[in-house]
Coordinates of N, CA and C in Angstrom, one line a residue:
M252 N 26.0 -8.1 -21.6 CA 26.0 -6.6 -21.7 C 24.6 -6.1 -21.5
T253 N 24.3 -5.3 -20.5 CA 23.0 -4.7 -20.3 C 22.8 -3.6 -21.3
V254 N 21.6 -3.5 -21.9 CA 21.2 -2.6 -22.9 C 20.1 -1.6 -22.4
P255 N 20.2 -0.3 -22.6 CA 19.2 0.6 -22.2 C 17.9 0.3 -22.8
L256 N 16.8 0.5 -22.1 CA 15.4 0.3 -22.6 C 14.7 1.6 -22.9
D257 N 14.2 1.7 -24.1 CA 13.4 2.8 -24.5 C 11.9 2.4 -24.5
I258 N 11.0 3.2 -23.9 CA 9.6 2.9 -23.7 C 8.8 4.0 -24.4
V259 N 7.8 3.5 -25.2 CA 6.8 4.5 -25.8 C 5.5 4.1 -25.3
I260 N 4.7 5.1 -24.9 CA 3.4 4.9 -24.3 C 2.3 5.7 -25.0
D261 N 1.2 5.1 -25.3 CA 0.0 5.8 -25.9 C -1.0 6.2 -24.8
L262 N -0.8 7.4 -24.3 CA -1.7 7.8 -23.2 C -3.1 8.0 -23.6
A263 N -3.4 8.4 -24.9 CA -4.7 8.7 -25.3 C -5.6 7.5 -25.5
H264 N -4.9 6.3 -25.6 CA -5.7 5.1 -25.9 C -5.4 4.0 -24.9
G265 N -5.7 4.3 -23.6 CA -5.6 3.2 -22.6 C -4.3 3.2 -21.9
G266 N -3.4 4.2 -22.1 CA -2.1 4.1 -21.4 C -1.2 3.0 -21.8
R267 N -1.5 2.4 -23.0 CA -0.8 1.2 -23.4 C 0.7 1.5 -23.8
W268 N 1.6 0.5 -23.4 CA 3.0 0.6 -23.8 C 3.0 0.0 -25.2
T269 N 3.4 0.8 -26.2 CA 3.5 0.4 -27.5 C 4.8 -0.1 -28.0
S270 N 5.9 0.3 -27.2 CA 7.2 -0.1 -27.6 C 8.1 -0.3 -26.4
L271 N 8.9 -1.4 -26.4 CA 9.8 -1.6 -25.3 C 11.1 -2.1 -26.1
R272 N 12.0 -1.2 -26.4 CA 13.1 -1.4 -27.3 C 14.4 -1.3 -26.5
A273 N 15.3 -2.3 -26.9 CA 16.6 -2.3 -26.4 C 17.6 -2.4 -27.6
G274 N 18.1 -1.3 -28.0 CA 19.0 -1.3 -29.2 C 18.1 -1.7 -30.4
E275 N 18.5 -2.7 -31.1 CA 17.8 -3.2 -32.3 C 16.7 -4.1 -32.0
C276 N 16.5 -4.5 -30.7 CA 15.6 -5.5 -30.3 C 14.3 -4.9 -29.8
E277 N 13.2 -5.1 -30.5 CA 11.8 -4.7 -30.0 C 11.2 -5.8 -29.3
W278 N 10.9 -5.7 -28.0 CA 10.3 -6.8 -27.3 C 8.8 -7.0 -27.4
L279 N 8.1 -5.9 -27.7 CA 6.6 -5.9 -27.7 C 6.1 -6.2 -29.1
W280 N 5.2 -7.2 -29.2 CA 4.4 -7.4 -30.4 C 3.3 -6.4 -30.4
R281 N 2.9 -5.8 -31.6 CA 1.8 -4.9 -31.7 C 1.3 -5.0 -33.1
R282 N 0.1 -4.5 -33.3 CA -0.5 -4.4 -34.6 C -1.4 -3.1 -34.7
D283 N -1.7 -2.7 -36.0 CA -2.5 -1.6 -36.2 C -4.0 -2.0 -35.9
A284 N -4.6 -1.2 -35.1 CA -6.0 -1.5 -34.7 C -6.8 -0.2 -34.7
P285 N -7.2 0.3 -35.9 CA -7.9 1.6 -35.9 C -9.1 1.7 -35.0
E286 N -9.8 0.5 -34.8 CA -11.0 0.6 -33.9 C -10.7 0.9 -32.5
R287 N -9.4 0.8 -32.1 CA -9.0 1.1 -30.8 C -9.2 2.6 -30.5
E288 N -9.0 3.4 -31.5 CA -9.1 4.9 -31.4 C -10.5 5.3 -31.0
K289 N -11.5 4.5 -31.3 CA -12.9 4.8 -31.0 C -13.5 4.1 -29.8
S290 N -12.7 3.3 -29.1 CA -13.2 2.5 -28.0 C -13.6 3.4 -26.8
V291 N -14.7 3.0 -26.2 CA -15.1 3.7 -25.0 C -15.4 2.6 -23.9
P292 N -15.5 3.0 -22.6 CA -15.8 2.0 -21.6 C -17.1 1.2 -21.9
G293 N -17.0 -0.1 -21.8 CA -18.2 -1.0 -22.1 C -18.0 -1.7 -23.4
D294 N -17.1 -1.2 -24.3 CA -16.9 -1.9 -25.5 C -16.1 -3.2 -25.3
A295 N -16.3 -4.1 -26.3 CA -15.5 -5.3 -26.3 C -14.0 -5.0 -26.4
F296 N -13.2 -5.8 -25.8 CA -11.7 -5.5 -25.8 C -11.2 -5.6 -27.2
V297 N -10.3 -4.6 -27.6 CA -9.7 -4.5 -28.9 C -8.2 -4.8 -28.6
D298 N -7.7 -5.9 -29.1 CA -6.3 -6.3 -28.9 C -5.4 -5.7 -29.9
A299 N -4.6 -4.7 -29.5 CA -3.6 -4.0 -30.4 C -2.2 -4.4 -30.0
G300 N -2.0 -5.4 -29.1 CA -0.7 -5.8 -28.7 C -0.1 -4.8 -27.7
G301 N 1.2 -4.8 -27.6 CA 1.9 -4.0 -26.6 C 1.7 -4.5 -25.2
L302 N 1.8 -3.6 -24.2 CA 1.6 -4.0 -22.8 C 0.4 -3.2 -22.3
E303 N -0.7 -3.9 -21.9 CA -1.9 -3.3 -21.4 C -1.9 -3.3 -19.9
E304 N -2.4 -2.2 -19.3 CA -2.6 -2.2 -17.8 C -4.0 -2.7 -17.5
C305 N -4.1 -4.0 -17.1 CA -5.3 -4.6 -16.8 C -5.7 -4.4 -15.4
V306 N -6.8 -3.7 -15.1 CA -7.2 -3.4 -13.7 C -8.7 -2.9 -13.8
P307 N -9.6 -3.3 -13.0 CA -9.5 -4.2 -11.8 C -9.7 -5.7 -12.1
T308 N -9.8 -6.0 -13.4 CA -10.0 -7.4 -13.8 C -9.0 -7.7 -14.9
V309 N -8.8 -9.0 -15.2 CA -8.0 -9.5 -16.3 C -8.8 -10.4 -17.2
R310 N -9.2 -11.5 -16.6 CA -10.0 -12.5 -17.3 C -11.5 -12.3 -17.1
G311 N -11.9 -11.4 -16.1 CA -13.3 -11.3 -15.8 C -14.0 -10.2 -16.6
T312 N -15.0 -9.6 -15.9 CA -15.8 -8.5 -16.6 C -15.5 -7.2 -15.8
P313 N -15.1 -6.1 -16.5 CA -14.9 -6.1 -18.0 C -13.6 -6.8 -18.4
D314 N -13.6 -7.4 -19.6 CA -12.5 -8.2 -20.1 C -11.3 -7.2 -20.3
H315 N -10.1 -7.7 -19.7 CA -8.9 -6.9 -19.7 C -9.0 -5.6 -18.9
G316 N -10.0 -5.5 -18.0 CA -10.1 -4.4 -17.1 C -10.9 -3.2 -17.7
D317 N -10.8 -2.1 -16.9 CA -11.6 -0.9 -17.2 C -10.7 0.3 -17.6
A318 N -9.3 0.1 -17.6 CA -8.4 1.2 -18.0 C -8.0 1.3 -19.4
W319 N -8.1 0.1 -20.1 CA -7.6 0.1 -21.5 C -8.5 0.9 -22.5
S320 N -9.7 1.2 -22.2 CA -10.6 1.9 -23.1 C -10.8 3.4 -22.7
R321 N -10.0 3.8 -21.7 CA -10.1 5.2 -21.3 C -8.8 6.0 -21.6
P322 N -8.9 7.3 -21.9 CA -7.7 8.1 -22.0 C -7.1 8.4 -20.7
W323 N -5.7 8.3 -20.7 CA -4.9 8.7 -19.5 C -4.4 10.1 -19.7
T324 N -4.0 10.7 -18.6 CA -3.5 12.1 -18.6 C -2.1 12.1 -17.9
R325 N -1.4 13.1 -18.3 CA -0.1 13.3 -17.6 C -0.2 14.3 -16.5
E326 N 0.1 14.0 -15.3 CA -0.1 14.9 -14.1 C 1.2 14.8 -13.4
G327 N 2.0 15.9 -13.5 CA 3.4 15.9 -12.9 C 4.2 14.8 -13.6
E328 N 4.7 13.9 -12.7 CA 5.6 12.8 -13.2 C 4.8 11.5 -13.5
A329 N 3.5 11.6 -13.3 CA 2.7 10.4 -13.3 C 1.7 10.3 -14.5
D330 N 1.5 9.1 -15.0 CA 0.4 8.9 -16.0 C -0.8 8.4 -15.2
V331 N -2.0 9.1 -15.4 CA -3.1 8.8 -14.5 C -4.4 8.5 -15.3
V332 N -5.1 7.5 -14.8 CA -6.4 7.1 -15.4 C -7.4 7.1 -14.3
R333 N -8.6 7.8 -14.6 CA -9.7 7.8 -13.6 C -10.8 7.0 -14.1
C334 N -11.1 5.9 -13.4 CA -12.3 5.1 -13.7 C -13.4 5.3 -12.7
D335 N -14.5 4.6 -12.9 CA -15.7 4.9 -12.1 C -15.4 4.7 -10.6
R336 N -14.7 3.6 -10.2 CA -14.5 3.3 -8.8 C -13.1 3.4 -8.3
F337 N -12.1 3.8 -9.1 CA -10.8 3.9 -8.7 C -10.0 4.9 -9.6
T338 N -8.8 5.3 -9.1 CA -7.9 6.0 -9.9 C -6.5 5.3 -9.8
L339 N -5.9 5.2 -11.0 CA -4.6 4.5 -11.0 C -3.5 5.5 -11.5
A340 N -2.4 5.6 -10.8 CA -1.3 6.5 -11.2 C -0.1 5.6 -11.4
R341 N 0.6 5.9 -12.5 CA 1.8 5.1 -12.9 C 3.0 6.0 -13.2
M342 N 4.1 5.7 -12.6 CA 5.3 6.5 -12.8 C 6.4 5.6 -13.4
V343 N 6.7 5.9 -14.7 CA 7.7 5.1 -15.4 C 9.0 5.8 -15.5
R344 N 10.1 5.2 -15.2 CA 11.4 5.9 -15.3 C 12.5 4.9 -15.7
G345 N 13.5 5.4 -16.4 CA 14.6 4.6 -16.8 C 15.5 4.5 -15.6
T346 N 16.2 3.4 -15.6 CA 17.3 3.1 -14.5 C 18.6 2.8 -15.2
G347 N 19.6 2.7 -14.5 CA 20.9 2.3 -15.0 C 20.9 1.0 -15.7
G348 N 20.0 0.1 -15.2 CA 20.0 -1.3 -15.8 C 18.7 -1.6 -16.5
G349 N 17.9 -0.7 -16.8 CA 16.6 -1.0 -17.5 C 15.5 0.1 -17.3
A350 N 14.4 -0.3 -16.7 CA 13.3 0.6 -16.5 C 12.5 0.1 -15.3
E351 N 11.8 1.0 -14.7 CA 10.9 0.7 -13.5 C 9.7 1.5 -13.6
A352 N 8.6 0.9 -13.2 CA 7.3 1.5 -13.1 C 6.7 1.4 -11.8
D353 N 6.2 2.5 -11.2 CA 5.7 2.5 -9.8 C 4.2 2.8 -9.9
Y354 N 3.3 2.0 -9.2 CA 1.9 2.2 -9.3 C 1.2 2.5 -8.0
V355 N 0.3 3.4 -8.0 CA -0.5 3.8 -6.9 C -2.0 3.7 -7.3
L356 N -2.8 3.0 -6.6 CA -4.3 2.9 -6.8 C -5.0 3.5 -5.7
T357 N -6.0 4.4 -6.0 CA -6.8 5.0 -5.0 C -8.2 4.6 -5.2
A358 N -8.9 4.1 -4.1 CA -10.3 3.7 -4.1 C -10.9 3.7 -2.7
D359 N -12.2 3.5 -2.7 CA -12.8 3.4 -1.4 C -12.4 2.1 -0.6
A360 N -12.4 2.2 0.7 CA -12.0 1.0 1.5 C -12.8 -0.2 1.1
G361 N -12.2 -1.4 1.0 CA -12.9 -2.6 0.6 C -12.9 -2.9 -0.8
F362 N -12.4 -2.0 -1.7 CA -12.4 -2.2 -3.1 C -11.5 -3.4 -3.5
R363 N -12.0 -4.4 -4.2 CA -11.2 -5.5 -4.6 C -10.8 -5.4 -6.0
F364 N -9.6 -5.8 -6.3 CA -9.1 -5.7 -7.7 C -8.0 -6.6 -8.0
V365 N -7.8 -6.9 -9.3 CA -6.7 -7.6 -9.8 C -6.0 -6.7 -10.7
W366 N -4.6 -6.7 -10.7 CA -3.9 -5.8 -11.7 C -2.9 -6.7 -12.4
A367 N -2.7 -6.5 -13.7 CA -1.7 -7.2 -14.5 C -1.0 -6.3 -15.5
A368 N 0.3 -6.3 -15.7 CA 1.0 -5.7 -16.8 C 0.9 -6.8 -17.9
H369 N -0.1 -6.7 -18.8 CA -0.4 -7.7 -19.7 C 0.4 -7.4 -21.0
A370 N 1.6 -8.1 -21.1 CA 2.5 -7.8 -22.3 C 2.5 -8.9 -23.3
L371 N 2.3 -8.5 -24.5 CA 2.5 -9.5 -25.7 C 3.9 -9.3 -26.3
L372 N 4.7 -10.3 -26.1 CA 6.1 -10.2 -26.5 C 6.3 -10.8 -27.9
D373 N 7.1 -10.1 -28.7 CA 7.4 -10.5 -30.1 C 8.7 -11.4 -30.0
L374 N 8.4 -12.7 -30.0 CA 9.5 -13.7 -29.8 C 9.6 -14.7 -31.0
S375 N 10.8 -15.3 -31.1 CA 11.0 -16.4 -32.1 C 10.4 -17.7 -31.5
D376 N 10.3 -18.7 -32.3 CA 9.8 -20.0 -31.8 C 10.9 -20.8 -31.0
Q377 N 12.0 -20.2 -30.8 CA 13.1 -20.8 -30.0 C 13.1 -20.2 -28.6
A378 N 12.3 -19.2 -28.3 CA 12.3 -18.5 -27.0 C 12.0 -19.5 -25.9
R379 N 12.5 -19.1 -24.7 CA 12.3 -19.9 -23.5 C 12.0 -18.9 -22.4
L380 N 11.1 -19.4 -21.4 CA 10.7 -18.6 -20.3 C 11.2 -19.3 -19.0
H381 N 12.0 -18.5 -18.3 CA 12.7 -19.1 -17.1 C 12.0 -18.5 -15.8
L382 N 11.5 -19.4 -15.0 CA 10.9 -19.0 -13.7 C 11.5 -20.0 -12.7
H383 N 11.2 -19.8 -11.4 CA 11.6 -20.7 -10.4 C 11.1 -22.1 -10.6
E384 N 11.9 -23.1 -10.8 CA 11.4 -24.5 -11.0 C 10.7 -25.0 -9.8
G385 N 9.5 -25.6 -10.1 CA 8.7 -26.1 -9.0 C 7.7 -25.1 -8.5
A386 N 7.7 -23.9 -9.0 CA 6.7 -22.9 -8.6 C 5.3 -23.4 -8.9
R387 N 4.4 -23.2 -7.9 CA 3.0 -23.6 -8.1 C 2.4 -22.8 -9.3
T388 N 1.7 -23.5 -10.2 CA 1.2 -22.9 -11.4 C -0.3 -23.3 -11.6
R389 N -1.1 -22.4 -11.8 CA -2.5 -22.6 -12.0 C -2.9 -22.4 -13.5
V390 N -3.6 -23.4 -14.0 CA -4.1 -23.3 -15.4 C -5.6 -23.4 -15.4
F391 N -6.2 -23.0 -16.5 CA -7.6 -22.8 -16.6 C -8.2 -23.7 -17.6
P392 N -9.6 -23.8 -17.7 CA -10.2 -24.9 -18.5 C -9.8 -24.9 -20.0
E393 N -9.4 -23.8 -20.6 CA -9.0 -23.9 -22.0 C -7.7 -24.8 -22.2
A394 N -7.0 -25.1 -21.1 CA -5.9 -26.0 -21.1 C -6.2 -27.4 -21.1
A395 N -7.5 -27.8 -20.8 CA -7.9 -29.1 -20.5 C -7.5 -30.1 -21.6
P396 N -7.7 -29.8 -22.9 CA -7.3 -30.8 -24.0 C -5.8 -31.0 -24.1
L397 N -5.0 -30.2 -23.5 CA -3.6 -30.3 -23.6 C -2.9 -30.9 -22.4
L398 N -3.7 -31.2 -21.4 CA -3.1 -31.8 -20.1 C -3.1 -33.3 -20.2
D399 N -2.2 -33.8 -19.3 CA -2.2 -35.3 -19.0 C -3.3 -35.5 -18.1
G400 N -4.1 -36.5 -18.4 CA -5.2 -36.8 -17.5 C -6.5 -36.0 -17.7
V401 N -7.5 -36.3 -16.9 CA -8.8 -35.7 -17.1 C -8.9 -34.4 -16.2
W402 N -9.6 -33.4 -16.8 CA -9.8 -32.2 -16.0 C -10.8 -32.5 -14.8
P403 N -10.4 -32.0 -13.6 CA -11.3 -32.2 -12.5 C -12.7 -31.6 -12.7
E404 N -13.7 -32.5 -12.5 CA -15.1 -32.1 -12.9 C -15.5 -30.8 -12.1
G405 N -16.0 -29.8 -12.8 CA -16.5 -28.6 -12.2 C -15.4 -27.6 -11.7
A406 N -14.1 -28.0 -11.8 CA -13.1 -27.1 -11.2 C -12.8 -25.9 -12.1
P407 N -12.7 -24.7 -11.5 CA -12.4 -23.5 -12.2 C -11.0 -23.4 -12.7
W408 N -10.1 -24.2 -12.0 CA -8.7 -24.2 -12.4 C -8.1 -25.6 -11.9
A409 N -6.9 -25.8 -12.4 CA -6.1 -27.0 -11.9 C -4.7 -26.5 -11.6
E410 N -4.0 -27.2 -10.7 CA -2.7 -26.7 -10.3 C -1.6 -27.8 -10.6
G411 N -0.4 -27.4 -10.8 CA 0.7 -28.2 -10.9 C 2.0 -27.4 -10.7
D412 N 3.1 -28.0 -11.1 CA 4.4 -27.3 -10.8 C 5.0 -26.8 -12.1
W413 N 5.6 -25.6 -12.1 CA 6.4 -25.1 -13.2 C 7.6 -25.9 -13.4
P414 N 8.0 -26.2 -14.7 CA 7.5 -25.7 -15.9 C 6.4 -26.5 -16.7
A415 N 6.0 -27.6 -16.1 CA 5.0 -28.5 -16.8 C 3.9 -28.9 -15.9
P416 N 3.0 -27.9 -15.5 CA 1.9 -28.3 -14.7 C 1.0 -29.3 -15.4
R417 N 0.8 -30.5 -14.7 CA 0.0 -31.6 -15.3 C 0.4 -32.0 -16.7
G418 N 1.7 -31.9 -16.9 CA 2.3 -32.4 -18.1 C 2.4 -31.5 -19.3
L419 N 1.9 -30.2 -19.1 CA 1.8 -29.2 -20.1 C 3.0 -28.3 -20.0
R420 N 4.0 -28.4 -21.0 CA 5.2 -27.5 -20.9 C 4.8 -26.1 -21.3
L421 N 5.1 -25.2 -20.4 CA 4.7 -23.8 -20.6 C 6.0 -22.9 -20.8
D422 N 7.2 -23.5 -20.7 CA 8.4 -22.7 -20.7 C 8.9 -22.6 -22.1
R423 N 8.4 -23.3 -23.1 CA 8.9 -23.3 -24.5 C 7.8 -22.7 -25.4
Y424 N 8.3 -22.0 -26.4 CA 7.3 -21.4 -27.3 C 7.0 -22.3 -28.5
G425 N 8.0 -22.5 -29.4 CA 7.8 -23.4 -30.5 C 6.9 -22.7 -31.6
P426 N 6.6 -23.5 -32.7 CA 5.8 -22.9 -33.8 C 4.4 -22.6 -33.4
D427 N 3.9 -21.6 -34.0 CA 2.5 -21.1 -33.7 C 1.5 -22.2 -34.2
D428 N 0.8 -22.8 -33.3 CA -0.2 -23.8 -33.6 C -1.6 -23.4 -33.3
G429 N -1.8 -22.1 -33.0 CA -3.2 -21.6 -32.8 C -3.7 -21.8 -31.4
T430 N -3.0 -22.4 -30.5 CA -3.4 -22.6 -29.1 C -3.0 -21.4 -28.2
A431 N -3.8 -21.2 -27.2 CA -3.4 -20.2 -26.2 C -3.9 -20.7 -24.8
V432 N -3.0 -20.5 -23.9 CA -3.3 -21.0 -22.5 C -3.0 -19.9 -21.5
G433 N -3.9 -19.7 -20.6 CA -3.6 -18.7 -19.5 C -3.1 -19.5 -18.3
A434 N -2.2 -18.9 -17.6 CA -1.6 -19.5 -16.4 C -1.3 -18.4 -15.4
V435 N -1.3 -18.8 -14.1 CA -0.9 -17.9 -13.0 C 0.2 -18.7 -12.3
V436 N 1.4 -18.1 -12.2 CA 2.6 -18.8 -11.6 C 2.9 -18.0 -10.3
D437 N 3.1 -18.8 -9.2 CA 3.5 -18.2 -7.9 C 5.0 -17.8 -7.9
A438 N 5.4 -16.8 -8.6 CA 6.8 -16.3 -8.7 C 6.8 -14.9 -9.0
S439 N 7.7 -14.1 -8.5 CA 7.8 -12.7 -8.6 C 8.8 -12.2 -9.7
R440 N 9.6 -13.2 -10.2 CA 10.6 -12.9 -11.2 C 10.7 -13.9 -12.3
C441 N 11.0 -13.4 -13.5 CA 11.1 -14.3 -14.6 C 12.1 -13.7 -15.6
C442 N 12.6 -14.5 -16.5 CA 13.5 -14.0 -17.5 C 13.2 -14.7 -18.9
V443 N 13.0 -14.0 -19.9 CA 12.8 -14.5 -21.2 C 14.1 -14.6 -22.0
H444 N 14.4 -15.7 -22.5 CA 15.6 -15.9 -23.4 C 15.2 -16.1 -24.8
D445 N 15.7 -15.3 -25.7 CA 15.4 -15.4 -27.1 C 16.7 -15.2 -27.9
G446 N 17.3 -16.3 -28.3 CA 18.6 -16.2 -28.9 C 19.6 -15.6 -27.9
A447 N 20.3 -14.6 -28.3 CA 21.3 -13.9 -27.5 C 20.6 -12.9 -26.6
D448 N 19.4 -12.6 -26.8 CA 18.7 -11.5 -26.0 C 18.0 -12.0 -24.8
R449 N 18.0 -11.2 -23.7 CA 17.3 -11.6 -22.5 C 16.5 -10.4 -22.0
L450 N 15.3 -10.7 -21.5 CA 14.4 -9.7 -20.9 C 14.1 -10.2 -19.5
S451 N 14.5 -9.5 -18.5 CA 14.3 -9.9 -17.1 C 13.2 -9.0 -16.5
L452 N 12.2 -9.6 -15.8 CA 11.1 -8.9 -15.3 C 10.9 -9.3 -13.8
A453 N 10.5 -8.3 -13.0 CA 10.3 -8.6 -11.6 C 9.2 -7.8 -11.0
L454 N 8.5 -8.3 -10.0 CA 7.3 -7.6 -9.4 C 7.5 -7.6 -7.9
E455 N 7.4 -6.4 -7.3 CA 7.5 -6.2 -5.9 C 6.3 -5.5 -5.4
S456 N 5.8 -5.9 -4.2 CA 4.7 -5.2 -3.5 C 5.2 -4.8 -2.1
C457 N 4.5 -3.7 -1.6 CA 4.9 -3.3 -0.3 C 4.5 -4.3 0.7
P458 N 5.4 -4.9 1.5 CA 5.0 -6.0 2.4 C 4.1 -5.6 3.5
A459 N 4.1 -4.3 3.9 CA 3.3 -3.9 5.0 C 1.9 -3.5 4.6
R460 N 1.7 -3.4 3.3 CA 0.4 -2.9 2.8 C -0.1 -3.7 1.6
R461 N -0.3 -4.9 1.8 CA -0.8 -5.8 0.7 C -2.2 -5.6 0.4
G462 N -3.0 -5.1 1.3 CA -4.4 -4.8 1.1 C -4.6 -3.3 0.9
L463 N -5.8 -3.0 0.5 CA -6.1 -1.5 0.4 C -6.2 -0.9 1.7
D464 N -5.8 0.4 1.9 CA -6.0 1.1 3.1 C -7.4 1.0 3.6
R465 N -7.6 0.9 4.9 CA -8.9 0.8 5.5 C -9.6 2.1 5.5
T466 N -8.8 3.2 5.4 CA -9.4 4.5 5.4 C -9.9 4.8 4.0
A467 N -11.1 5.1 3.8 CA -11.7 5.4 2.5 C -10.9 6.5 1.7
G468 N -10.7 6.2 0.5 CA -10.1 7.2 -0.4 C -8.6 7.3 -0.2
Q469 N -7.9 6.6 0.7 CA -6.5 6.7 0.8 C -5.8 5.9 -0.3
P470 N -4.7 6.5 -0.8 CA -4.0 5.8 -1.9 C -3.3 4.5 -1.4
Q471 N -3.3 3.5 -2.3 CA -2.6 2.3 -2.0 C -1.5 2.1 -3.1
R472 N -0.3 2.1 -2.6 CA 0.8 1.8 -3.6 C 0.8 0.3 -3.9
V473 N 0.4 0.0 -5.1 CA 0.2 -1.4 -5.5 C 1.4 -2.0 -6.0
G474 N 2.4 -1.3 -6.4 CA 3.6 -2.0 -6.9 C 4.5 -1.3 -7.8
D475 N 5.6 -2.0 -8.1 CA 6.7 -1.4 -8.9 C 7.0 -2.5 -10.0
L476 N 7.2 -2.1 -11.2 CA 7.6 -2.9 -12.3 C 8.9 -2.6 -12.8
R477 N 9.9 -3.5 -12.9 CA 11.2 -3.2 -13.4 C 11.5 -4.1 -14.5
L478 N 12.1 -3.5 -15.6 CA 12.5 -4.2 -16.8 C 14.0 -4.1 -17.0
A479 N 14.6 -5.1 -17.6 CA 16.0 -5.0 -17.8 C 16.4 -6.0 -18.9
E480 N 17.4 -5.6 -19.7 CA 18.0 -6.6 -20.6 C 19.3 -7.1 -20.0
K481 N 19.6 -8.3 -20.2 CA 20.6 -9.2 -19.6 C 20.8 -9.0 -18.1
G482 N 20.6 -10.1 -17.5 CA 21.0 -10.2 -16.1 C 19.9 -9.8 -15.1
A483 N 19.8 -8.6 -14.8 CA 18.9 -8.1 -13.7 C 17.4 -8.3 -14.0
A484 N 16.6 -8.6 -13.0 CA 15.2 -8.8 -13.3 C 14.4 -7.5 -12.9
P485 N 13.3 -7.2 -13.7 CA 12.4 -6.1 -13.3 C 11.5 -6.4 -12.1
A486 N 11.0 -5.4 -11.5 CA 10.2 -5.7 -10.3 C 9.0 -4.8 -10.2
L487 N 7.9 -5.3 -9.6 CA 6.7 -4.5 -9.3 C 6.6 -4.3 -7.8
R488 N 6.7 -3.0 -7.3 CA 6.7 -2.8 -5.9 C 5.4 -2.1 -5.5
G489 N 4.8 -2.6 -4.6 CA 3.7 -1.9 -4.0 C 2.5 -1.8 -4.9
R490 N 2.6 -1.6 -6.2 CA 3.3 -2.5 -7.1 C 4.4 -1.7 -7.8
T491 N 5.6 -2.3 -7.9 CA 6.6 -1.8 -8.8 C 7.0 -2.9 -9.8
L492 N 7.0 -2.5 -11.0 CA 7.4 -3.5 -12.1 C 8.7 -3.0 -12.7
S493 N 9.7 -3.9 -12.8 CA 11.0 -3.6 -13.3 C 11.3 -4.5 -14.5
A494 N 12.1 -3.9 -15.4 CA 12.6 -4.7 -16.5 C 14.0 -4.4 -16.9
R495 N 14.7 -5.4 -17.4 CA 16.1 -5.1 -17.9 C 16.2 -6.0 -19.2
S496 N 17.0 -5.4 -20.1 CA 17.2 -6.2 -21.4 C 18.7 -6.3 -21.5
S497 N 19.2 -7.4 -22.0 CA 20.6 -7.6 -22.2 C 20.8 -8.5 -23.4
S498 N 22.1 -8.5 -23.8 CA 22.5 -9.4 -25.0 C 23.7 -10.1 -24.6
V499 N 23.7 -11.4 -25.0 CA 24.9 -12.2 -24.7 C 25.9 -12.1 -25.9
P500 N 27.1 -11.7 -25.7 CA 28.1 -11.5 -26.8 C 28.3 -12.8 -27.5

């Protein structure tokens, strides 16, 4: 049974998604972080949970990007943040099977960026993450003590296949042991299973416009995000991010 998704967004403090709820199930972990209210560009990242819009960096400088510390504004149907070198517009809407977010980034020609919908999910230790088996997966040096074998000398990352690149199982949660590992998986869809609940995510990009327009200042539709419970996967187009939530009877 597919369950409607309710989304709450804090525009004033980085445009962060603070709630992604399907019925009685809250998918996003979050915490009180009063210092977040005083954050300005250049400050160290303040992790309050939820879903952060990380752009134009994620792991680089600035940490978690340049949009989390800035106020967003509502302009027509879009949430908009203006940073020093780019503007990002996001349109979030409910769908029959979940929710979808459509993104447009505007910057000068040649502007290079990374974008991520950085979500911290509130899951039990029995949760499982399902992606395409065998998908190429990149892990980073913090994973070195957990891998089979020796980390390649001087390598910024190492690669293997999902769900266990170089012997490290990433599809299972288990008890909290204090470790954290970053990974990049070459897959556009995934589904989280936690008991009877499912959260399906998908990312889509415009195939004809994978790079920024060569004309300075022209908007680039960077994607769509789709979210859903049970069954259907969310997607990011151009970028579009989609999500669906469902529950197994």
